[in-house]
Amino acid sequence: MTVNSMELSERALLRFANYQKAVQNLNTAVNQFGDTELDIIKEGIIQRFEIAHELAWKLLSDILKHEGHTDILGSRSATRLAFNLGLLDKGDVWLAMIESRNITVHAYNPDILQHEFNKIIRQYLPLLSQFSDKIQSLVQTNQS
């Protein structure tokens, strides 16, 4: 199985539409407010990241299960398998993204939140956008 030969189920297509919106919302927030010093704005951007990441791994899971990989147990296994199959680039950063998401959900320390906020802007948003582009290309390939 290659990335280009993968097809998306109806469920995955719906999830992808939601994922695209989530990444677009995150990108808009970062473009408009990425240089803010206001913690409440940073927390909103972090929450948009959490939503986009959640949809990303669930989309990965939908795609992989549709392709016959039924052993997906969570975000880590979905991420590892997707990286091994070429759906994701920079698997180590995607795994770090999982850790960051786990940290941000339960972190209230401003220094920790600032550190994770910076990673979201510099490392994670580009990868989330890249994944969206890759899936969009896959959808277009399968429609033609």
PDB file of C-alpha atoms in Angstrom:
ATOM      1  CA  MET A   1       0.000   0.000   0.000  1.00  0.00           C
ATOM      2  CA  THR A   2       1.305   3.421  -0.925  1.00  0.00           C
ATOM      3  CA  VAL A   3       0.021   6.782   0.158  1.00  0.00           C
ATOM      4  CA  ASN A   4      -1.188   7.552  -3.367  1.00  0.00           C
ATOM      5  CA  SER A   5      -3.215   4.336  -3.545  1.00  0.00           C
ATOM      6  CA  MET A   6      -5.110   5.034  -0.319  1.00  0.00           C
ATOM      7  CA  GLU A   7      -8.786   5.861  -0.473  1.00  0.00           C
ATOM      8  CA  LEU A   8     -10.748   7.730   2.149  1.00  0.00           C
ATOM      9  CA  SER A   9     -13.972   6.392   3.593  1.00  0.00           C
ATOM     10  CA  GLU A  10     -17.006   8.651   3.899  1.00  0.00           C
ATOM     11  CA  ARG A  11     -16.239   8.969   7.610  1.00  0.00           C
ATOM     12  CA  ALA A  12     -12.665  10.011   6.855  1.00  0.00           C
ATOM     13  CA  LEU A  13     -13.843  12.560   4.288  1.00  0.00           C
ATOM     14  CA  LEU A  14     -16.159  14.142   6.856  1.00  0.00           C
ATOM     15  CA  ARG A  15     -13.431  14.103   9.479  1.00  0.00           C
ATOM     16  CA  PHE A  16     -11.035  15.641   6.958  1.00  0.00           C
ATOM     17  CA  ALA A  17     -13.440  18.520   6.301  1.00  0.00           C
ATOM     18  CA  ASN A  18     -13.557  19.199  10.043  1.00  0.00           C
ATOM     19  CA  TYR A  19      -9.781  18.875  10.275  1.00  0.00           C
ATOM     20  CA  GLN A  20      -9.287  21.391   7.468  1.00  0.00           C
ATOM     21  CA  LYS A  21     -11.504  23.877   9.300  1.00  0.00           C
ATOM     22  CA  ALA A  22      -9.644  23.308  12.562  1.00  0.00           C
ATOM     23  CA  VAL A  23      -6.243  23.865  10.934  1.00  0.00           C
ATOM     24  CA  GLN A  24      -7.562  26.937   9.134  1.00  0.00           C
ATOM     25  CA  ASN A  25      -8.906  28.314  12.430  1.00  0.00           C
ATOM     26  CA  LEU A  26      -5.579  27.659  14.149  1.00  0.00           C
ATOM     27  CA  ASN A  27      -3.666  29.265  11.293  1.00  0.00           C
ATOM     28  CA  THR A  28      -5.923  32.325  11.351  1.00  0.00           C
ATOM     29  CA  ALA A  29      -5.506  32.706  15.104  1.00  0.00           C
ATOM     30  CA  VAL A  30      -1.719  32.393  14.869  1.00  0.00           C
ATOM     31  CA  ASN A  31      -1.535  34.883  11.995  1.00  0.00           C
ATOM     32  CA  GLN A  32      -3.676  37.428  13.830  1.00  0.00           C
ATOM     33  CA  PHE A  33      -2.530  36.924  17.411  1.00  0.00           C
ATOM     34  CA  GLY A  34       0.673  34.839  17.366  1.00  0.00           C
ATOM     35  CA  ASP A  35       2.737  37.675  18.805  1.00  0.00           C
ATOM     36  CA  THR A  36       0.359  38.468  21.672  1.00  0.00           C
ATOM     37  CA  GLU A  37       1.445  38.745  25.275  1.00  0.00           C
ATOM     38  CA  LEU A  38      -2.084  38.090  26.554  1.00  0.00           C
ATOM     39  CA  ASP A  39      -2.323  34.688  28.225  1.00  0.00           C
ATOM     40  CA  ILE A  40      -6.014  34.358  27.449  1.00  0.00           C
ATOM     41  CA  ILE A  41      -5.322  34.659  23.710  1.00  0.00           C
ATOM     42  CA  LYS A  42      -2.469  32.156  23.958  1.00  0.00           C
ATOM     43  CA  GLU A  43      -4.772  29.751  25.785  1.00  0.00           C
ATOM     44  CA  GLY A  44      -7.316  30.092  22.971  1.00  0.00           C
ATOM     45  CA  ILE A  45      -4.664  29.315  20.360  1.00  0.00           C
ATOM     46  CA  ILE A  46      -3.498  26.345  22.421  1.00  0.00           C
ATOM     47  CA  GLN A  47      -7.071  25.078  22.566  1.00  0.00           C
ATOM     48  CA  ARG A  48      -7.352  25.383  18.784  1.00  0.00           C
ATOM     49  CA  PHE A  49      -4.152  23.338  18.525  1.00  0.00           C
ATOM     50  CA  GLU A  50      -5.628  20.672  20.813  1.00  0.00           C
ATOM     51  CA  ILE A  51      -8.717  20.424  18.603  1.00  0.00           C
ATOM     52  CA  ALA A  52      -6.674  20.245  15.388  1.00  0.00           C
ATOM     53  CA  HIS A  53      -4.379  17.598  16.835  1.00  0.00           C
ATOM     54  CA  GLU A  54      -7.288  15.500  18.094  1.00  0.00           C
ATOM     55  CA  LEU A  55      -8.883  15.589  14.652  1.00  0.00           C
ATOM     56  CA  ALA A  56      -5.536  14.785  12.992  1.00  0.00           C
ATOM     57  CA  TRP A  57      -4.981  11.560  14.862  1.00  0.00           C
ATOM     58  CA  LYS A  58      -8.623  10.521  14.525  1.00  0.00           C
ATOM     59  CA  LEU A  59      -8.397  11.164  10.785  1.00  0.00           C
ATOM     60  CA  LEU A  60      -5.232   9.070  10.677  1.00  0.00           C
ATOM     61  CA  SER A  61      -7.036   6.321  12.552  1.00  0.00           C
ATOM     62  CA  ASP A  62      -9.985   6.427  10.134  1.00  0.00           C
ATOM     63  CA  ILE A  63      -7.683   6.229   7.104  1.00  0.00           C
ATOM     64  CA  LEU A  64      -5.558   3.436   8.529  1.00  0.00           C
ATOM     65  CA  LYS A  65      -8.539   1.364   9.653  1.00  0.00           C
ATOM     66  CA  HIS A  66     -10.135   1.775   6.218  1.00  0.00           C
ATOM     67  CA  GLU A  67      -6.886   0.406   4.772  1.00  0.00           C
ATOM     68  CA  GLY A  68      -7.117  -2.675   7.006  1.00  0.00           C
ATOM     69  CA  HIS A  69      -4.972  -1.653   9.973  1.00  0.00           C
ATOM     70  CA  THR A  70      -7.248  -2.589  12.850  1.00  0.00           C
ATOM     71  CA  ASP A  71      -4.603  -2.515  15.583  1.00  0.00           C
ATOM     72  CA  ILE A  72      -4.760   1.256  16.165  1.00  0.00           C
ATOM     73  CA  LEU A  73      -4.986   1.782  19.924  1.00  0.00           C
ATOM     74  CA  GLY A  74      -4.529   5.528  20.196  1.00  0.00           C
ATOM     75  CA  SER A  75      -2.720   8.566  18.904  1.00  0.00           C
ATOM     76  CA  ARG A  76       0.775   7.104  19.337  1.00  0.00           C
ATOM     77  CA  SER A  77       0.115   3.919  17.394  1.00  0.00           C
ATOM     78  CA  ALA A  78      -1.758   5.838  14.682  1.00  0.00           C
ATOM     79  CA  THR A  79       1.104   8.333  14.415  1.00  0.00           C
ATOM     80  CA  ARG A  80       3.837   5.688  14.259  1.00  0.00           C
ATOM     81  CA  LEU A  81       2.047   3.650  11.613  1.00  0.00           C
ATOM     82  CA  ALA A  82       1.147   6.729   9.551  1.00  0.00           C
ATOM     83  CA  PHE A  83       4.784   7.840   9.631  1.00  0.00           C
ATOM     84  CA  ASN A  84       5.984   4.372   8.607  1.00  0.00           C
ATOM     85  CA  LEU A  85       3.531   4.372   5.692  1.00  0.00           C
ATOM     86  CA  GLY A  86       4.536   7.863   4.536  1.00  0.00           C
ATOM     87  CA  LEU A  87       1.373   9.708   5.546  1.00  0.00           C
ATOM     88  CA  LEU A  88       3.342  11.885   7.970  1.00  0.00           C
ATOM     89  CA  ASP A  89       6.750  13.502   7.809  1.00  0.00           C
ATOM     90  CA  LYS A  90       8.892  14.116  10.890  1.00  0.00           C
ATOM     91  CA  GLY A  91       7.466  11.339  13.024  1.00  0.00           C
ATOM     92  CA  ASP A  92       9.520  12.445  16.026  1.00  0.00           C
ATOM     93  CA  VAL A  93       7.884  15.884  15.956  1.00  0.00           C
ATOM     94  CA  TRP A  94       4.427  14.315  15.629  1.00  0.00           C
ATOM     95  CA  LEU A  95       5.169  12.194  18.706  1.00  0.00           C
ATOM     96  CA  ALA A  96       6.357  15.331  20.522  1.00  0.00           C
ATOM     97  CA  MET A  97       3.071  16.939  19.471  1.00  0.00           C
ATOM     98  CA  ILE A  98       1.212  14.219  21.385  1.00  0.00           C
ATOM     99  CA  GLU A  99       3.279  14.994  24.475  1.00  0.00           C
ATOM    100  CA  SER A 100       2.609  18.713  24.088  1.00  0.00           C
ATOM    101  CA  ARG A 101      -1.097  18.112  23.765  1.00  0.00           C
ATOM    102  CA  ASN A 102      -1.053  16.035  26.950  1.00  0.00           C
ATOM    103  CA  ILE A 103       0.880  18.787  28.715  1.00  0.00           C
ATOM    104  CA  THR A 104      -1.324  21.660  27.572  1.00  0.00           C
ATOM    105  CA  VAL A 105      -4.555  19.975  28.604  1.00  0.00           C
ATOM    106  CA  HIS A 106      -3.405  19.881  32.227  1.00  0.00           C
ATOM    107  CA  ALA A 107      -0.864  22.708  32.445  1.00  0.00           C
ATOM    108  CA  TYR A 108      -1.584  25.915  34.270  1.00  0.00           C
ATOM    109  CA  ASN A 109       1.973  27.175  34.683  1.00  0.00           C
ATOM    110  CA  PRO A 110       2.483  30.219  32.411  1.00  0.00           C
ATOM    111  CA  ASP A 111       6.089  29.239  31.610  1.00  0.00           C
ATOM    112  CA  ILE A 112       5.032  25.780  30.446  1.00  0.00           C
ATOM    113  CA  LEU A 113       2.181  27.203  28.403  1.00  0.00           C
ATOM    114  CA  GLN A 114       4.529  29.744  26.775  1.00  0.00           C
ATOM    115  CA  HIS A 115       6.988  26.990  25.888  1.00  0.00           C
ATOM    116  CA  GLU A 116       4.238  24.862  24.322  1.00  0.00           C
ATOM    117  CA  PHE A 117       2.715  27.921  22.608  1.00  0.00           C
ATOM    118  CA  ASN A 118       6.050  28.563  20.886  1.00  0.00           C
ATOM    119  CA  LYS A 119       6.262  24.945  19.707  1.00  0.00           C
ATOM    120  CA  ILE A 120       2.732  25.147  18.323  1.00  0.00           C
ATOM    121  CA  ILE A 121       3.579  28.215  16.253  1.00  0.00           C
ATOM    122  CA  ARG A 122       7.054  27.182  15.091  1.00  0.00           C
ATOM    123  CA  GLN A 123       6.861  23.390  14.725  1.00  0.00           C
ATOM    124  CA  TYR A 124       3.367  21.985  14.952  1.00  0.00           C
ATOM    125  CA  LEU A 125       1.239  24.294  12.832  1.00  0.00           C
ATOM    126  CA  PRO A 126       3.458  23.791   9.760  1.00  0.00           C
ATOM    127  CA  LEU A 127       3.170  20.004  10.136  1.00  0.00           C
ATOM    128  CA  LEU A 128      -0.582  20.121  10.689  1.00  0.00           C
ATOM    129  CA  SER A 129      -0.896  22.247   7.526  1.00  0.00           C
ATOM    130  CA  GLN A 130       1.410  19.935   5.590  1.00  0.00           C
ATOM    131  CA  PHE A 131      -0.690  16.921   6.595  1.00  0.00           C
ATOM    132  CA  SER A 132      -3.841  18.742   5.468  1.00  0.00           C
ATOM    133  CA  ASP A 133      -2.228  19.441   2.093  1.00  0.00           C
ATOM    134  CA  LYS A 134      -1.148  15.804   1.741  1.00  0.00           C
ATOM    135  CA  ILE A 135      -4.645  14.500   2.430  1.00  0.00           C
ATOM    136  CA  GLN A 136      -6.159  17.115   0.092  1.00  0.00           C
ATOM    137  CA  SER A 137      -3.832  15.888  -2.644  1.00  0.00           C
ATOM    138  CA  LEU A 138      -4.869  12.304  -1.909  1.00  0.00           C
ATOM    139  CA  VAL A 139      -8.548  13.253  -2.148  1.00  0.00           C
ATOM    140  CA  GLN A 140      -7.984  15.049  -5.467  1.00  0.00           C
ATOM    141  CA  THR A 141      -5.994  12.113  -6.862  1.00  0.00           C
ATOM    142  CA  ASN A 142      -8.779   9.687  -6.000  1.00  0.00           C
ATOM    143  CA  GLN A 143     -11.460  11.939  -7.509  1.00  0.00           C
ATOM    144  CA  SER A 144      -9.739  12.155 -10.886  1.00  0.00           C
TER     145      SER A 144
END
